Amino acid sequence: MSARPTALVTGASRGIGAAVARALAPTYDVLLGGRDAEALAAMCAELSGARPWPVELTSVTGADVAGIDRLDVLVHSAGVMTLGRIEETPAEVWRRTMEVNVVAVAELTRLLLPALRAARGHVVLINSGSGQRANPAWTSYSASKFALRAFADGLRLEERELRVTTVYPGRSDTDMQRGLRAQEGGAYEPEKYLAPDSVARAVVAAVTATPDAHITEITVRPAGGSPN
Ligand SMILES: NC(=O)c1ccc[n+]([C@@H]2O[C@H](COP(=O)([O-])OP(=O)(O)OC[C@H]3O[C@@H](n4cnc5c(N)ncnc54)[C@H](OP(=O)(O)O)[C@@H]3O)[C@@H](O)[C@H]2O)c1
């Protein structure tokens, strides 16, 4: 059996989650969450100690976490971005956004609580600047991220043996941002966005804090770029 600690990262097939998995892999055996089996296999080939954890998070069950008895770090990075003014956002879009960004996070955390408690583990939630302030036409996404912040705060209060960190990144250079810029009708300017690895470094800072320090929130914005 491995003596290394274990981390589970959702959304590890690409974007910020993949960068977090890469940043944790030198120290942790990483379970890579995502639905794209090929992408997960490629990540596994790259990272020693990594294993795929293929799952559709909106229908996660106890069977998906069977065998995970001890978990040192759980990083929730999987998420969806939904753009649209309130007048053009029907209930099904609200439900889908909340399902992935909030309900799935709550359910996966609940299922893994025994394993997290066993390790006195750390839960990291990748939130967004949109979880700190609403923007026009981003309301459903923003509401889901405000809810995610409340979930993190409640978890921290209820599970005093765990550490719970919310990370609020600004615009980051990923598929999600590419899709968002296309919908906004704006140029894609990666040099103005955060590199996914810069967000991953914030996650590493939280999970490697000294034992007396509980880093509860980290805000990261692109240097010299948009305050959003
Ligand atoms: N990019 C930004 O500018 C930005 C800024 C602030 C905050 N964030 C937040 O950062 C997090 C990561 O975003 P990103 O930019 O890395 O996104 P991304 O490139 O679009 O990747 C999204 C990841 O989430 C996974 N995922 C989505 N829905 C899922 C589901 N139902 N079941 C299982 N996995 C699912 C995807 O897996 P598959 O490969 O299987 O689809 C993928 O790995 C999100 O929570 C996002 O809200 C992003």
Coordinates of C-alpha atoms and ligand atoms in Angstrom, one line a residue:
M1 CA 0.0 0.0 0.0
S2 CA 1.2 3.5 -0.9
A3 CA 2.4 5.6 2.0
R4 CA 1.6 8.8 0.1
P5 CA -1.5 10.8 0.9
T6 CA -4.4 10.6 -1.5
A7 CA -6.2 13.5 -3.3
L8 CA -9.3 13.4 -5.5
V9 CA -9.7 16.2 -8.0
T10 CA -12.9 16.7 -10.0
G11 CA -12.7 18.3 -13.4
A12 CA -9.2 16.8 -13.8
S13 CA -9.5 16.0 -17.5
R14 CA -8.7 19.6 -18.5
G15 CA -8.4 23.3 -17.4
I16 CA -7.9 24.2 -13.8
G17 CA -8.6 20.7 -12.5
A18 CA -5.9 19.2 -14.7
A19 CA -3.4 21.9 -13.5
V20 CA -4.3 21.1 -9.9
A21 CA -3.8 17.4 -10.5
R22 CA -0.4 18.1 -12.0
A23 CA 0.6 20.3 -9.1
L24 CA -0.5 17.7 -6.5
A25 CA 0.9 14.6 -8.3
P26 CA 4.5 14.9 -7.0
T27 CA 3.2 14.6 -3.4
Y28 CA -0.2 12.8 -3.6
D29 CA -1.7 9.8 -5.3
V30 CA -4.3 11.6 -7.3
L31 CA -7.7 10.3 -8.4
L32 CA -8.6 12.1 -11.6
G33 CA -12.3 13.0 -11.9
G34 CA -13.9 13.6 -15.3
R35 CA -16.0 12.0 -18.0
D36 CA -13.6 11.9 -20.9
A37 CA -11.9 8.5 -20.5
E38 CA -9.2 9.3 -23.2
A39 CA -8.3 12.6 -21.5
L40 CA -8.1 10.9 -18.1
A41 CA -5.9 8.1 -19.6
A42 CA -3.5 10.6 -21.1
M43 CA -3.2 12.4 -17.7
C44 CA -2.6 9.1 -16.0
A45 CA 0.2 8.3 -18.4
E46 CA 1.8 11.6 -17.5
L47 CA 1.4 11.5 -13.7
S48 CA 2.9 8.7 -11.6
G49 CA 0.5 7.6 -8.9
A50 CA -2.6 9.0 -10.7
R51 CA -5.7 6.9 -11.4
P52 CA -8.8 7.7 -13.4
W53 CA -12.0 8.3 -11.5
P54 CA -14.5 8.5 -14.4
V55 CA -17.9 9.8 -13.2
E56 CA -20.9 11.9 -14.2
L57 CA -21.0 14.0 -11.1
T58 CA -24.7 14.8 -11.4
S59 CA -25.5 11.1 -10.7
V60 CA -22.6 10.2 -8.3
T61 CA -23.5 7.5 -5.8
G62 CA -21.9 5.6 -3.0
A63 CA -20.7 2.9 -5.5
D64 CA -18.5 5.6 -7.1
V65 CA -16.6 6.2 -3.9
A66 CA -16.5 2.6 -2.7
G67 CA -12.9 1.7 -1.7
I68 CA -12.0 5.3 -0.8
D69 CA -11.6 4.9 2.9
R70 CA -9.2 7.8 3.5
L71 CA -8.9 11.0 1.6
D72 CA -6.5 13.8 2.4
V73 CA -7.5 16.3 -0.2
L74 CA -10.7 16.8 -2.2
V75 CA -10.6 19.5 -4.8
H76 CA -13.9 20.4 -6.5
S77 CA -13.0 22.0 -9.8
A78 CA -15.6 20.5 -12.1
G79 CA -18.2 23.2 -13.1
V80 CA -20.2 24.7 -15.9
M81 CA -20.5 28.3 -17.0
T82 CA -23.9 29.5 -18.2
L83 CA -24.2 32.9 -19.8
G84 CA -27.5 34.7 -20.4
R85 CA -29.7 37.5 -19.2
I86 CA -32.4 36.5 -16.7
E87 CA -35.1 37.1 -19.3
E88 CA -33.5 34.5 -21.5
T89 CA -32.5 31.9 -18.8
P90 CA -35.2 29.2 -18.5
A91 CA -35.6 27.0 -15.4
E92 CA -33.8 24.0 -17.1
V93 CA -30.6 26.2 -17.4
W94 CA -30.8 27.2 -13.7
R95 CA -31.4 23.6 -12.7
R96 CA -28.4 22.3 -14.8
T97 CA -26.1 25.0 -13.4
M98 CA -27.1 24.3 -9.8
E99 CA -26.9 20.5 -10.3
V100 CA -23.3 20.6 -11.5
N101 CA -21.9 23.6 -9.5
V102 CA -23.7 23.0 -6.2
V103 CA -25.7 19.8 -5.8
A104 CA -23.0 17.5 -7.2
V105 CA -20.4 19.2 -4.9
A106 CA -22.6 18.8 -1.9
E107 CA -23.4 15.1 -2.6
L108 CA -19.8 14.1 -3.5
T109 CA -18.6 15.8 -0.3
R110 CA -21.3 14.1 1.8
L111 CA -20.3 10.7 0.3
L112 CA -16.7 11.3 1.1
L113 CA -17.1 12.7 4.6
P114 CA -16.1 9.4 6.3
A115 CA -12.9 9.2 4.3
L116 CA -12.1 12.9 4.8
R117 CA -12.7 12.7 8.6
A118 CA -10.5 9.6 8.7
A119 CA -7.6 11.7 7.3
R120 CA -8.6 15.0 8.9
G121 CA -8.6 16.1 5.3
H122 CA -8.9 19.3 3.3
V123 CA -11.7 20.3 0.9
V124 CA -10.9 22.9 -1.7
L125 CA -13.6 24.5 -3.7
I126 CA -12.9 26.3 -7.0
N127 CA -15.3 29.2 -6.9
S128 CA -15.0 32.3 -9.1
G129 CA -15.0 36.1 -9.0
S130 CA -18.7 35.6 -9.9
G131 CA -19.1 34.0 -6.4
Q132 CA -18.1 37.4 -4.9
R133 CA -20.1 39.7 -7.1
A134 CA -22.8 39.4 -9.7
N135 CA -22.3 40.5 -13.3
P136 CA -25.1 41.3 -15.8
A137 CA -25.9 38.2 -17.9
W138 CA -24.0 35.8 -15.6
T139 CA -26.7 35.6 -12.9
S140 CA -27.4 31.8 -12.9
Y141 CA -23.6 31.1 -12.8
S142 CA -23.1 33.7 -10.2
A143 CA -25.9 32.4 -8.0
S144 CA -24.5 28.9 -8.2
K145 CA -21.1 30.2 -7.1
F146 CA -22.6 32.3 -4.2
A147 CA -24.3 29.0 -3.1
L148 CA -21.0 27.2 -3.4
R149 CA -19.5 29.8 -1.1
A150 CA -22.3 29.2 1.5
F151 CA -21.7 25.4 1.2
A152 CA -18.0 25.9 1.9
D153 CA -18.7 28.1 4.9
G154 CA -21.3 25.7 6.3
L155 CA -19.0 22.7 5.8
R156 CA -16.2 24.6 7.7
L157 CA -18.5 25.3 10.6
E158 CA -20.0 21.8 10.8
E159 CA -16.8 19.7 10.3
R160 CA -14.3 21.4 12.6
E161 CA -11.7 18.7 12.1
L162 CA -11.5 19.4 8.4
R163 CA -10.0 22.4 6.5
V164 CA -12.1 24.0 3.9
T165 CA -10.7 26.5 1.4
T166 CA -12.6 28.5 -1.2
V167 CA -10.4 29.7 -4.1
Y168 CA -11.9 32.6 -6.2
P169 CA -10.0 32.8 -9.6
G170 CA -10.5 35.5 -12.2
R171 CA -10.7 34.7 -15.9
S172 CA -8.4 31.8 -16.6
D173 CA -7.0 30.4 -19.9
T174 CA -9.2 27.2 -20.3
D175 CA -11.9 25.7 -22.6
M176 CA -14.6 27.3 -20.3
Q177 CA -13.1 30.8 -20.9
R178 CA -12.8 30.1 -24.6
G179 CA -16.5 29.2 -24.7
L180 CA -17.4 32.2 -22.6
R181 CA -15.5 34.7 -24.8
A182 CA -17.2 33.2 -27.9
Q183 CA -20.6 33.8 -26.4
E184 CA -19.6 37.3 -25.2
G185 CA -18.5 38.0 -28.8
G186 CA -15.1 39.2 -27.5
A187 CA -11.5 38.3 -28.5
Y188 CA -9.8 35.5 -26.7
E189 CA -6.7 37.0 -25.1
P190 CA -5.0 34.3 -23.0
E191 CA -2.2 36.7 -22.0
K192 CA -4.8 38.7 -20.1
Y193 CA -6.0 35.6 -18.2
L194 CA -4.7 33.5 -15.4
A195 CA -2.7 30.4 -16.4
P196 CA -4.5 27.3 -14.9
D197 CA -1.2 26.6 -13.1
S198 CA -1.4 29.9 -11.2
V199 CA -4.8 28.8 -9.8
A200 CA -3.3 25.4 -9.0
R201 CA -0.5 27.1 -7.0
A202 CA -3.1 28.8 -4.8
V203 CA -4.6 25.3 -4.1
V204 CA -1.1 24.0 -3.2
A205 CA -0.5 27.0 -0.9
A206 CA -3.8 26.1 0.9
V207 CA -3.1 22.4 1.3
T208 CA 0.5 22.9 2.4
A209 CA -0.2 25.6 5.0
T210 CA 1.5 25.1 8.3
P211 CA -0.6 23.0 10.8
D212 CA -1.6 26.0 12.9
A213 CA -3.0 27.8 9.8
H214 CA -6.4 27.3 8.2
I215 CA -6.5 29.2 4.9
T216 CA -10.2 29.7 4.4
E217 CA -10.3 31.9 1.2
I218 CA -7.9 32.8 -1.6
T219 CA -8.7 35.4 -4.3
V220 CA -6.5 35.2 -7.4
R221 CA -6.9 37.7 -10.3
P222 CA -4.8 38.1 -13.5
A223 CA -2.0 40.6 -12.8
G224 CA -2.5 43.8 -14.6
G225 CA -5.7 42.4 -16.2
S226 CA -9.4 42.6 -15.6
P227 CA -10.5 42.9 -12.0
N228 CA -13.1 40.2 -12.8
Ligands
LIG1 N1 -11.9 29.4 -16.7 C1 -12.2 30.4 -16.0 O1 -12.0 31.6 -16.4 C2 -12.7 30.3 -14.6 C3 -12.7 31.4 -13.8 C4 -13.2 31.3 -12.5 C5 -13.6 30.1 -12.0 N2 -13.6 29.0 -12.8 C6 -14.1 27.8 -12.2 O2 -13.0 26.8 -12.2 C7 -13.5 25.5 -12.4 C8 -12.8 24.8 -13.5 O3 -13.1 25.5 -14.7 P1 -12.3 25.3 -16.0 O4 -12.1 26.6 -16.7 O5 -11.1 24.4 -15.8 O6 -13.4 24.5 -16.9 P2 -13.3 23.5 -18.2 O7 -12.0 23.7 -18.9 O8 -14.6 23.8 -18.9 O9 -13.3 22.1 -17.5 C9 -14.5 21.7 -16.8 C10 -14.2 20.4 -16.1 O10 -15.4 20.0 -15.4 C11 -15.7 18.7 -15.7 N3 -17.2 18.5 -15.6 C12 -18.1 19.4 -16.0 N4 -19.3 18.9 -15.8 C13 -19.2 17.7 -15.3 C14 -20.1 16.7 -14.9 N5 -21.4 16.8 -15.0 N6 -19.6 15.5 -14.4 C15 -18.2 15.4 -14.3 N7 -17.3 16.3 -14.7 C16 -17.8 17.4 -15.2 C17 -15.2 18.5 -17.1 O11 -15.1 17.1 -17.4 P3 -15.2 16.5 -18.9 O12 -13.9 16.6 -19.5 O13 -15.7 15.1 -18.7 O14 -16.3 17.4 -19.6 C18 -13.9 19.2 -17.1 O15 -12.9 18.4 -16.5 C19 -15.0 25.7 -12.5 O16 -15.7 25.4 -11.3 C20 -15.2 27.1 -13.0 O17 -16.5 27.6 -12.6 C21 -13.2 29.1 -14.1

